[in-house]
XYZ file of C-alpha atoms in Angstrom:
305
model
C -94.666 -4.486 75.254
C -93.696 -0.817 75.216
C -95.489 1.911 73.295
C -94.040 3.841 70.326
C -93.530 6.902 72.544
C -91.782 5.053 75.390
C -88.251 6.294 76.056
C -85.250 4.153 75.152
C -81.800 4.469 76.660
C -78.979 3.640 74.254
C -75.549 3.010 75.754
C -72.385 3.059 73.729
C -69.756 4.743 71.686
C -69.806 7.676 69.343
C -67.226 7.477 66.559
C -66.185 9.992 63.913
C -66.147 7.881 60.730
C -63.459 9.167 58.372
C -64.698 7.686 55.105
C -62.003 6.983 52.506
C -62.823 5.803 49.002
C -60.286 5.722 46.179
C -58.907 9.120 45.220
C -61.890 11.036 46.617
C -61.260 13.430 49.522
C -61.859 12.012 53.011
C -65.340 12.640 54.397
C -66.147 12.735 58.118
C -69.513 11.325 59.167
C -70.950 10.992 62.679
C -70.961 7.298 63.570
C -70.618 4.594 66.180
C -73.122 1.729 66.163
C -75.043 2.664 69.358
C -75.042 6.356 68.375
C -76.449 5.402 64.974
C -79.222 3.391 66.614
C -80.148 6.306 68.892
C -80.214 8.637 65.902
C -82.288 6.166 63.883
C -84.832 5.789 66.678
C -85.173 9.556 67.053
C -85.614 9.961 63.299
C -88.516 7.519 63.523
C -90.110 9.536 66.331
C -89.105 7.511 69.383
C -87.602 9.422 72.350
C -83.977 8.316 72.742
C -81.211 9.185 75.198
C -77.624 8.256 74.398
C -75.231 7.567 77.276
C -71.788 7.915 75.727
C -68.385 9.629 75.703
C -67.321 12.638 73.616
C -64.223 14.796 73.411
C -64.186 18.628 73.472
C -63.002 18.684 69.861
C -64.417 19.360 66.410
C -65.478 15.747 65.924
C -67.260 15.737 69.272
C -69.138 18.926 68.408
C -70.057 17.503 64.996
C -71.470 14.322 66.511
C -73.394 16.116 69.264
C -75.001 18.511 66.749
C -75.895 15.579 64.518
C -77.562 13.611 67.306
C -79.393 16.577 68.788
C -80.683 17.599 65.343
C -82.846 14.459 65.401
C -83.920 14.987 69.003
C -81.532 12.570 70.734
C -80.766 13.559 74.339
C -76.995 13.255 74.690
C -75.478 12.416 78.088
C -71.752 12.336 77.446
C -68.840 11.827 79.802
C -65.957 13.993 78.592
C -62.813 12.296 77.290
C -59.655 13.844 75.894
C -60.566 13.158 72.258
C -63.560 11.816 70.382
C -63.056 8.253 69.110
C -62.531 7.904 65.375
C -62.393 5.223 62.703
C -60.954 5.294 59.210
C -63.574 3.635 57.007
C -62.161 2.315 53.742
C -64.738 1.442 51.088
C -64.235 -1.156 48.387
C -65.769 -1.045 44.921
C -69.097 -2.374 46.207
C -69.310 0.169 49.028
C -68.448 -2.383 51.731
C -66.631 -0.909 54.708
C -63.400 -1.907 56.475
C -62.581 -0.084 59.736
C -59.362 0.985 61.483
C -60.117 2.322 64.971
C -58.673 4.894 67.339
C -60.911 4.378 70.339
C -60.960 3.865 74.086
C -64.046 3.214 76.221
C -63.853 4.343 79.845
C -67.481 5.135 80.729
C -67.800 5.790 84.483
C -70.655 4.293 86.541
C -73.963 5.948 85.619
C -77.706 5.736 86.069
C -80.515 6.776 83.684
C -81.886 10.256 84.234
C -85.389 8.750 83.938
C -86.688 5.169 84.028
C -86.196 3.665 80.552
C -88.771 1.399 78.949
C -85.988 -0.155 76.908
C -82.184 -0.241 76.880
C -80.119 -0.884 73.770
C -76.381 -1.537 73.795
C -73.719 -3.102 71.704
C -70.540 -3.062 69.752
C -67.332 -1.670 71.232
C -68.954 -0.412 74.449
C -70.127 -3.896 75.416
C -66.707 -5.570 75.277
C -64.059 -2.879 75.875
C -62.913 -2.350 79.435
C -63.001 -0.499 81.714
C -66.225 1.066 80.392
C -67.891 -2.265 79.620
C -68.050 -2.992 83.361
C -70.143 0.160 83.890
C -72.459 -0.887 81.060
C -72.903 -4.381 82.534
C -73.670 -3.022 85.987
C -76.319 -0.643 84.653
C -77.992 -3.287 82.471
C -78.011 -5.863 85.272
C -79.738 -3.354 87.582
C -82.469 -2.664 85.021
C -82.933 -6.158 83.629
C -86.517 -7.237 84.198
C -87.742 -3.645 84.361
C -86.672 -2.574 80.853
C -86.528 -4.482 77.573
C -82.867 -5.156 76.748
C -81.603 -5.313 73.161
C -78.077 -6.071 72.004
C -76.098 -5.956 68.762
C -72.551 -7.344 68.999
C -71.545 -5.508 65.794
C -68.214 -7.338 65.887
C -65.036 -5.381 65.195
C -62.358 -8.121 64.948
C -59.467 -5.691 65.423
C -60.852 -4.791 68.865
C -62.175 -8.171 70.018
C -58.941 -9.844 71.125
C -58.915 -13.620 71.582
C -61.823 -15.245 69.735
C -62.793 -17.665 72.499
C -62.860 -14.887 75.066
C -64.834 -12.683 72.662
C -67.434 -15.432 72.233
C -67.715 -15.745 76.003
C -68.313 -11.992 76.386
C -70.822 -11.861 73.534
C -72.769 -14.858 74.847
C -72.929 -13.268 78.290
C -74.665 -10.277 76.717
C -76.931 -12.521 74.669
C -78.072 -14.216 77.872
C -78.885 -10.839 79.457
C -80.946 -9.627 76.502
C -84.541 -9.901 75.348
C -83.737 -9.145 71.693
C -80.444 -9.781 69.885
C -79.543 -8.726 66.355
C -76.382 -9.747 64.506
C -75.027 -9.738 60.977
C -73.826 -12.822 59.129
C -70.278 -11.414 59.133
C -70.436 -11.095 62.941
C -71.476 -14.731 63.234
C -68.858 -15.929 60.741
C -66.108 -14.395 62.892
C -67.509 -15.623 66.186
C -68.436 -19.131 64.988
C -66.441 -20.008 61.847
C -68.168 -22.545 59.645
C -71.504 -22.532 61.491
C -74.746 -21.703 59.714
C -76.415 -18.457 60.886
C -79.634 -20.346 61.588
C -77.799 -22.733 63.905
C -76.202 -19.847 65.792
C -79.606 -18.168 66.151
C -81.000 -21.331 67.742
C -77.977 -21.570 70.047
C -78.488 -17.994 71.176
C -82.211 -18.514 71.781
C -81.296 -21.335 74.130
C -79.273 -18.854 76.200
C -82.357 -16.802 77.075
C -83.424 -14.043 74.652
C -86.961 -14.098 73.284
C -85.967 -12.941 69.781
C -82.895 -13.228 67.555
C -82.662 -11.375 64.241
C -79.879 -12.003 61.717
C -79.047 -9.863 58.691
C -77.572 -11.581 55.631
C -76.468 -8.665 53.448
C -77.765 -9.053 49.908
C -79.587 -12.236 50.973
C -81.968 -10.352 53.291
C -82.649 -11.224 56.932
C -84.478 -13.632 59.198
C -85.929 -13.662 62.715
C -86.422 -16.552 65.123
C -88.161 -16.506 68.498
C -87.957 -18.737 71.535
C -91.607 -19.760 71.138
C -91.095 -20.947 67.555
C -91.905 -17.776 65.621
C -90.181 -17.372 62.264
C -90.018 -14.724 59.563
C -87.747 -14.091 56.592
C -87.337 -11.167 54.211
C -85.456 -10.591 50.987
C -83.190 -7.576 50.706
C -84.654 -4.635 48.833
C -82.565 -3.930 45.702
C -81.196 -0.378 45.691
C -78.128 1.378 44.249
C -75.453 1.138 46.957
C -73.608 4.277 48.030
C -72.002 2.466 50.980
C -73.020 0.043 53.710
C -72.062 2.273 56.660
C -74.789 2.181 59.306
C -77.094 -0.228 57.478
C -77.237 -2.704 60.349
C -77.886 0.099 62.827
C -80.792 1.390 60.747
C -82.158 -2.166 60.653
C -81.883 -2.341 64.449
C -83.576 1.010 65.049
C -86.477 0.275 62.720
C -86.976 -3.224 64.139
C -86.996 -1.890 67.715
C -89.415 0.881 66.826
C -91.867 -1.427 65.064
C -91.645 -4.032 67.812
C -92.389 -1.390 70.458
C -95.524 -0.501 68.513
C -96.724 -4.103 68.821
C -96.046 -5.172 65.234
C -95.613 -8.825 64.343
C -92.327 -10.333 63.238
C -92.926 -9.995 59.494
C -93.922 -6.338 59.841
C -90.906 -5.585 62.035
C -88.694 -7.245 59.448
C -90.301 -5.283 56.618
C -89.581 -2.021 58.422
C -86.036 -3.095 59.231
C -84.921 -4.261 55.779
C -86.523 -1.199 54.191
C -84.740 1.169 56.570
C -81.447 -0.600 55.855
C -82.000 -0.300 52.105
C -82.681 3.417 52.351
C -79.491 3.841 54.376
C -77.199 2.004 51.944
C -78.600 4.071 49.090
C -76.958 7.239 50.478
C -73.548 7.999 51.963
C -72.788 7.503 55.651
C -75.012 6.353 58.503
C -78.062 8.293 57.333
C -81.211 6.406 58.446
C -84.676 7.293 57.193
C -87.191 9.565 58.837
C -90.605 8.167 59.713
C -92.070 9.773 56.584
C -89.350 8.335 54.317
C -89.794 4.876 55.756
C -93.571 5.017 55.427
C -93.297 6.121 51.795
C -90.835 3.350 50.965
C -92.988 0.709 52.637
C -96.003 1.895 50.670
C -94.092 1.865 47.388
C -92.332 -1.485 47.781
C -93.330 -5.117 48.241
C -93.747 -6.548 51.714
C -91.749 -9.643 52.689
C -93.603 -12.943 52.840
C -93.773 -14.415 56.359
C -93.376 -18.113 56.880
C -96.337 -20.102 58.060
C -97.607 -19.163 61.484
C -96.203 -15.625 61.545
C -98.601 -12.688 61.831
């Protein structure tokens, strides 16, 4: 178990999210699932380094300023332009993405030994950069806690069977895996999220967490641990970055030695705070603490905490 101050290395893409909703003017928000997780961790007070790619353009400067404002250490290989995504919001604030992105990360090593490594999304499955990510994670597996969020983007995943193979390879390399119900529905059509969680646990990770949107979230562990939490009702601005805030808060609480139910309470609360405001805007430590104090805690199932 790591401590709350232990450094975490996050590997993955930065994306300029061009948010489009009805007749309103486009808004550009810093994004990219791994970048959002790094930012969320730093906002909660955990040292985070992001290994990524950025262009020498306005979007790249915007994203770097955003990350560094929270204390994230940015190690970015330079590319010709910063990746972007048009994010179209429906009437309920749910997001649909159209991407302009490549991932070509060269081989790299951490500047300092990480206590934990988090990766996911586009960077884990898009070549040639995904090969560099795999090599780095395989070298550090066993020395650092590995967490993974597939954060499936169907438009970028290619053949479904091949995508499942790639995702399950990452699951097998990880200690903690988090996925959303929409991710699982695309990867395994017709299968219950609980059944997929058990399948993934059999591949090797110690913990699998699954978010269920308005239905809340659950966690299962390889040693039989279980916890569930209802979603916290909030007015929804949009859902951009909610899963990443969940991931950051869960990782931070777990590093502090919290039990499953407490980790889940932190995670669903952080996600709720994020959906209540535009863009991937996760809570600070003070905001999360205040919300946890004000709201109900989820009820763990028997045997948890």
